[in-house]
C-alpha cells in the first residue's frame, strides 16, 4: 500500500473536495462555493488525505468561539470522510487526529465535539470513544474529547 499524506486543503483541492461532499447528496456548485469560502475563514480548518496524487478523504473542523459563561471555546468537527476503498487504512484516524490537533492549537479551545452517522460509531469506538448517553438523537450520536491536558484546563478563565 502506498503512503498517504494528510495536509491542509488548498484552493486547488476545491473541485475534488466538492465531489466528495456531493456524495452526501449536496449540490456540487454550492459545495465548491462553500469550501472556497471556508478555506479563507481562520475559524475553519479543512484537511485532506492524499494518496497517489488523488484526494481520498477530508476533515472539516470549526472553532465555534467562546460561550457566554466563559472564554473557553469548543471546536466542532463537521465532517470526516474517507472514500470507501480506503476505509480501515488509517486515513480516517489520521484525519481525525489532524482535526483534533488543529483544535488543540487554537487559543482557549478546551474540547472538540461532533455528531456521527450511525455507520461511523464503530470507527469512533476503534479510536476509543463512546457516544454520550445524553444524546439528542440516536441517528447522530454525540461525542466530545478534551483538546488540552488536565493541568492546562485548570487555567483560570476571565
PDB file of C-alpha atoms in Angstrom:
ATOM      1  CA  UNK A   1       0.000   0.000   0.000  1.00  0.00           C
ATOM      2  CA  UNK A   2       1.256   3.475  -0.841  1.00  0.00           C
ATOM      3  CA  UNK A   3       1.620   6.025   1.890  1.00  0.00           C
ATOM      4  CA  UNK A   4      -0.867   8.838   2.219  1.00  0.00           C
ATOM      5  CA  UNK A   5      -0.367  12.462   3.171  1.00  0.00           C
ATOM      6  CA  UNK A   6      -2.700  14.459   5.428  1.00  0.00           C
ATOM      7  CA  UNK A   7      -2.379  18.189   4.849  1.00  0.00           C
ATOM      8  CA  UNK A   8      -4.357  21.422   4.981  1.00  0.00           C
ATOM      9  CA  UNK A   9      -6.647  21.830   1.988  1.00  0.00           C
ATOM     10  CA  UNK A  10      -5.743  24.461  -0.595  1.00  0.00           C
ATOM     11  CA  UNK A  11      -7.743  26.246  -3.286  1.00  0.00           C
ATOM     12  CA  UNK A  12      -6.786  23.720  -5.974  1.00  0.00           C
ATOM     13  CA  UNK A  13      -8.412  20.954  -3.848  1.00  0.00           C
ATOM     14  CA  UNK A  14     -11.869  22.564  -4.084  1.00  0.00           C
ATOM     15  CA  UNK A  15     -13.150  20.600  -7.120  1.00  0.00           C
ATOM     16  CA  UNK A  16     -12.160  17.197  -5.682  1.00  0.00           C
ATOM     17  CA  UNK A  17     -13.436  18.137  -2.221  1.00  0.00           C
ATOM     18  CA  UNK A  18     -16.761  19.213  -3.686  1.00  0.00           C
ATOM     19  CA  UNK A  19     -17.121  15.845  -5.420  1.00  0.00           C
ATOM     20  CA  UNK A  20     -16.636  14.084  -2.061  1.00  0.00           C
ATOM     21  CA  UNK A  21     -19.241  16.362  -0.492  1.00  0.00           C
ATOM     22  CA  UNK A  22     -21.580  15.760  -3.442  1.00  0.00           C
ATOM     23  CA  UNK A  23     -21.514  12.086  -2.476  1.00  0.00           C
ATOM     24  CA  UNK A  24     -23.517  13.199   0.591  1.00  0.00           C
ATOM     25  CA  UNK A  25     -26.313  14.402  -1.737  1.00  0.00           C
ATOM     26  CA  UNK A  26     -25.316  18.065  -1.739  1.00  0.00           C
ATOM     27  CA  UNK A  27     -25.227  20.403  -4.704  1.00  0.00           C
ATOM     28  CA  UNK A  28     -21.811  20.366  -6.419  1.00  0.00           C
ATOM     29  CA  UNK A  29     -21.617  24.054  -7.349  1.00  0.00           C
ATOM     30  CA  UNK A  30     -22.861  25.211  -3.946  1.00  0.00           C
ATOM     31  CA  UNK A  31     -20.332  22.908  -2.277  1.00  0.00           C
ATOM     32  CA  UNK A  32     -17.493  24.438  -4.321  1.00  0.00           C
ATOM     33  CA  UNK A  33     -18.528  27.933  -3.226  1.00  0.00           C
ATOM     34  CA  UNK A  34     -18.876  26.876   0.421  1.00  0.00           C
ATOM     35  CA  UNK A  35     -15.499  25.146   0.511  1.00  0.00           C
ATOM     36  CA  UNK A  36     -13.722  28.057  -1.193  1.00  0.00           C
ATOM     37  CA  UNK A  37     -15.194  30.488   1.353  1.00  0.00           C
ATOM     38  CA  UNK A  38     -14.293  28.292   4.341  1.00  0.00           C
ATOM     39  CA  UNK A  39     -10.689  27.924   3.163  1.00  0.00           C
ATOM     40  CA  UNK A  40     -10.344  31.691   3.712  1.00  0.00           C
ATOM     41  CA  UNK A  41     -12.008  31.635   7.139  1.00  0.00           C
ATOM     42  CA  UNK A  42      -9.470  31.448  10.009  1.00  0.00           C
ATOM     43  CA  UNK A  43     -12.109  29.832  12.240  1.00  0.00           C
ATOM     44  CA  UNK A  44     -12.284  26.759   9.985  1.00  0.00           C
ATOM     45  CA  UNK A  45      -9.715  24.061   9.349  1.00  0.00           C
ATOM     46  CA  UNK A  46     -10.138  21.820   6.332  1.00  0.00           C
ATOM     47  CA  UNK A  47      -7.755  18.926   5.853  1.00  0.00           C
ATOM     48  CA  UNK A  48      -7.387  16.383   3.091  1.00  0.00           C
ATOM     49  CA  UNK A  49      -5.809  12.977   2.734  1.00  0.00           C
ATOM     50  CA  UNK A  50      -3.933  12.468  -0.499  1.00  0.00           C
ATOM     51  CA  UNK A  51      -2.868   9.115  -1.901  1.00  0.00           C
ATOM     52  CA  UNK A  52      -1.092   8.778  -5.232  1.00  0.00           C
ATOM     53  CA  UNK A  53      -1.985  12.355  -6.171  1.00  0.00           C
ATOM     54  CA  UNK A  54      -5.715  11.814  -5.524  1.00  0.00           C
ATOM     55  CA  UNK A  55      -7.789  13.073  -2.604  1.00  0.00           C
ATOM     56  CA  UNK A  56      -9.185  10.133  -0.660  1.00  0.00           C
ATOM     57  CA  UNK A  57     -10.574  11.829   2.448  1.00  0.00           C
ATOM     58  CA  UNK A  58     -11.253  15.053   4.244  1.00  0.00           C
ATOM     59  CA  UNK A  59     -11.998  16.528   7.633  1.00  0.00           C
ATOM     60  CA  UNK A  60     -13.514  19.905   8.469  1.00  0.00           C
ATOM     61  CA  UNK A  61     -13.413  21.478  11.918  1.00  0.00           C
ATOM     62  CA  UNK A  62     -14.587  24.848  13.219  1.00  0.00           C
ATOM     63  CA  UNK A  63     -13.589  26.983  16.204  1.00  0.00           C
ATOM     64  CA  UNK A  64     -17.067  27.867  17.477  1.00  0.00           C
ATOM     65  CA  UNK A  65     -15.847  30.637  19.754  1.00  0.00           C
ATOM     66  CA  UNK A  66     -16.403  31.371  23.443  1.00  0.00           C
ATOM     67  CA  UNK A  67     -19.571  30.669  25.358  1.00  0.00           C
ATOM     68  CA  UNK A  68     -21.475  33.292  27.323  1.00  0.00           C
ATOM     69  CA  UNK A  69     -20.332  31.638  30.569  1.00  0.00           C
ATOM     70  CA  UNK A  70     -16.589  31.614  29.940  1.00  0.00           C
ATOM     71  CA  UNK A  71     -13.931  32.450  27.417  1.00  0.00           C
ATOM     72  CA  UNK A  72     -13.356  28.732  26.912  1.00  0.00           C
ATOM     73  CA  UNK A  73     -14.109  27.670  23.407  1.00  0.00           C
ATOM     74  CA  UNK A  74     -15.259  24.493  21.714  1.00  0.00           C
ATOM     75  CA  UNK A  75     -14.367  23.186  18.299  1.00  0.00           C
ATOM     76  CA  UNK A  76     -16.869  21.309  16.172  1.00  0.00           C
ATOM     77  CA  UNK A  77     -15.835  18.501  13.840  1.00  0.00           C
ATOM     78  CA  UNK A  78     -18.287  18.947  10.986  1.00  0.00           C
ATOM     79  CA  UNK A  79     -17.062  16.367   8.511  1.00  0.00           C
ATOM     80  CA  UNK A  80     -14.810  13.338   8.431  1.00  0.00           C
ATOM     81  CA  UNK A  81     -14.935  11.322   5.233  1.00  0.00           C
ATOM     82  CA  UNK A  82     -12.783   8.637   3.617  1.00  0.00           C
ATOM     83  CA  UNK A  83     -13.557   7.078   0.240  1.00  0.00           C
ATOM     84  CA  UNK A  84     -14.895   3.587   0.665  1.00  0.00           C
ATOM     85  CA  UNK A  85     -11.953   1.658  -0.798  1.00  0.00           C
ATOM     86  CA  UNK A  86      -9.545   3.403   1.633  1.00  0.00           C
ATOM     87  CA  UNK A  87     -11.504   2.846   4.840  1.00  0.00           C
ATOM     88  CA  UNK A  88      -9.735   0.881   7.593  1.00  0.00           C
ATOM     89  CA  UNK A  89      -6.368   2.015   6.215  1.00  0.00           C
ATOM     90  CA  UNK A  90      -5.552   4.535   8.971  1.00  0.00           C
ATOM     91  CA  UNK A  91      -6.585   7.555   6.890  1.00  0.00           C
ATOM     92  CA  UNK A  92      -9.697   8.272   8.966  1.00  0.00           C
ATOM     93  CA  UNK A  93      -7.688   8.130  12.185  1.00  0.00           C
ATOM     94  CA  UNK A  94      -5.030  10.440  10.717  1.00  0.00           C
ATOM     95  CA  UNK A  95      -7.646  12.951   9.561  1.00  0.00           C
ATOM     96  CA  UNK A  96      -9.356  12.852  12.959  1.00  0.00           C
ATOM     97  CA  UNK A  97      -6.064  13.426  14.772  1.00  0.00           C
ATOM     98  CA  UNK A  98      -5.179  16.309  12.437  1.00  0.00           C
ATOM     99  CA  UNK A  99      -8.533  17.980  13.147  1.00  0.00           C
ATOM    100  CA  UNK A 100      -8.037  17.392  16.882  1.00  0.00           C
ATOM    101  CA  UNK A 101      -4.535  18.896  16.710  1.00  0.00           C
ATOM    102  CA  UNK A 102      -5.884  21.959  14.876  1.00  0.00           C
ATOM    103  CA  UNK A 103      -8.437  22.434  17.668  1.00  0.00           C
ATOM    104  CA  UNK A 104      -5.784  21.978  20.354  1.00  0.00           C
ATOM    105  CA  UNK A 105      -3.583  24.635  18.740  1.00  0.00           C
ATOM    106  CA  UNK A 106      -6.383  27.228  18.878  1.00  0.00           C
ATOM    107  CA  UNK A 107      -6.297  29.676  21.799  1.00  0.00           C
ATOM    108  CA  UNK A 108      -8.642  28.639  24.605  1.00  0.00           C
ATOM    109  CA  UNK A 109     -10.258  25.709  22.754  1.00  0.00           C
ATOM    110  CA  UNK A 110     -10.776  23.182  25.515  1.00  0.00           C
ATOM    111  CA  UNK A 111     -12.734  20.461  23.727  1.00  0.00           C
ATOM    112  CA  UNK A 112     -13.830  19.191  20.351  1.00  0.00           C
ATOM    113  CA  UNK A 113     -17.320  17.830  19.810  1.00  0.00           C
ATOM    114  CA  UNK A 114     -19.064  16.104  16.951  1.00  0.00           C
ATOM    115  CA  UNK A 115     -22.027  14.016  15.945  1.00  0.00           C
ATOM    116  CA  UNK A 116     -21.549  10.995  13.755  1.00  0.00           C
ATOM    117  CA  UNK A 117     -23.645   8.892  11.500  1.00  0.00           C
ATOM    118  CA  UNK A 118     -24.743   5.585  12.968  1.00  0.00           C
ATOM    119  CA  UNK A 119     -22.423   3.920  10.452  1.00  0.00           C
ATOM    120  CA  UNK A 120     -19.385   5.673  11.966  1.00  0.00           C
ATOM    121  CA  UNK A 121     -19.995   4.540  15.563  1.00  0.00           C
ATOM    122  CA  UNK A 122     -17.726   1.512  15.090  1.00  0.00           C
ATOM    123  CA  UNK A 123     -14.945   3.754  13.711  1.00  0.00           C
ATOM    124  CA  UNK A 124     -15.089   6.048  16.750  1.00  0.00           C
ATOM    125  CA  UNK A 125     -15.182   3.029  19.063  1.00  0.00           C
ATOM    126  CA  UNK A 126     -11.920   1.834  17.470  1.00  0.00           C
ATOM    127  CA  UNK A 127     -10.485   5.251  18.333  1.00  0.00           C
ATOM    128  CA  UNK A 128     -11.568   4.704  21.949  1.00  0.00           C
ATOM    129  CA  UNK A 129     -14.682   6.902  22.008  1.00  0.00           C
ATOM    130  CA  UNK A 130     -18.155   6.124  23.271  1.00  0.00           C
ATOM    131  CA  UNK A 131     -21.135   8.272  22.336  1.00  0.00           C
ATOM    132  CA  UNK A 132     -22.555  10.482  25.066  1.00  0.00           C
ATOM    133  CA  UNK A 133     -25.557   8.709  26.550  1.00  0.00           C
ATOM    134  CA  UNK A 134     -27.411  12.022  26.805  1.00  0.00           C
ATOM    135  CA  UNK A 135     -27.784  12.220  23.036  1.00  0.00           C
ATOM    136  CA  UNK A 136     -30.285  14.452  21.334  1.00  0.00           C
ATOM    137  CA  UNK A 137     -30.789  11.957  18.502  1.00  0.00           C
ATOM    138  CA  UNK A 138     -29.968   8.275  18.112  1.00  0.00           C
ATOM    139  CA  UNK A 139     -29.405   8.780  14.378  1.00  0.00           C
ATOM    140  CA  UNK A 140     -26.421  11.062  15.050  1.00  0.00           C
ATOM    141  CA  UNK A 141     -24.568  10.024  18.237  1.00  0.00           C
ATOM    142  CA  UNK A 142     -22.791  12.860  20.076  1.00  0.00           C
ATOM    143  CA  UNK A 143     -19.121  12.744  21.124  1.00  0.00           C
ATOM    144  CA  UNK A 144     -16.655  15.106  22.755  1.00  0.00           C
ATOM    145  CA  UNK A 145     -12.985  14.992  23.672  1.00  0.00           C
ATOM    146  CA  UNK A 146     -10.711  17.371  25.569  1.00  0.00           C
ATOM    147  CA  UNK A 147      -8.104  19.160  23.496  1.00  0.00           C
ATOM    148  CA  UNK A 148      -5.942  20.205  26.468  1.00  0.00           C
ATOM    149  CA  UNK A 149      -4.405  18.344  29.369  1.00  0.00           C
ATOM    150  CA  UNK A 150      -5.966  18.436  32.829  1.00  0.00           C
ATOM    151  CA  UNK A 151      -3.152  20.711  34.045  1.00  0.00           C
ATOM    152  CA  UNK A 152      -3.852  23.196  31.272  1.00  0.00           C
ATOM    153  CA  UNK A 153      -7.591  23.060  31.899  1.00  0.00           C
ATOM    154  CA  UNK A 154      -7.097  24.462  35.398  1.00  0.00           C
ATOM    155  CA  UNK A 155      -6.100  27.829  33.946  1.00  0.00           C
ATOM    156  CA  UNK A 156      -8.462  30.487  35.250  1.00  0.00           C
ATOM    157  CA  UNK A 157     -10.990  31.970  32.877  1.00  0.00           C
ATOM    158  CA  UNK A 158     -11.567  35.685  32.753  1.00  0.00           C
TER     159      UNK A 158
END
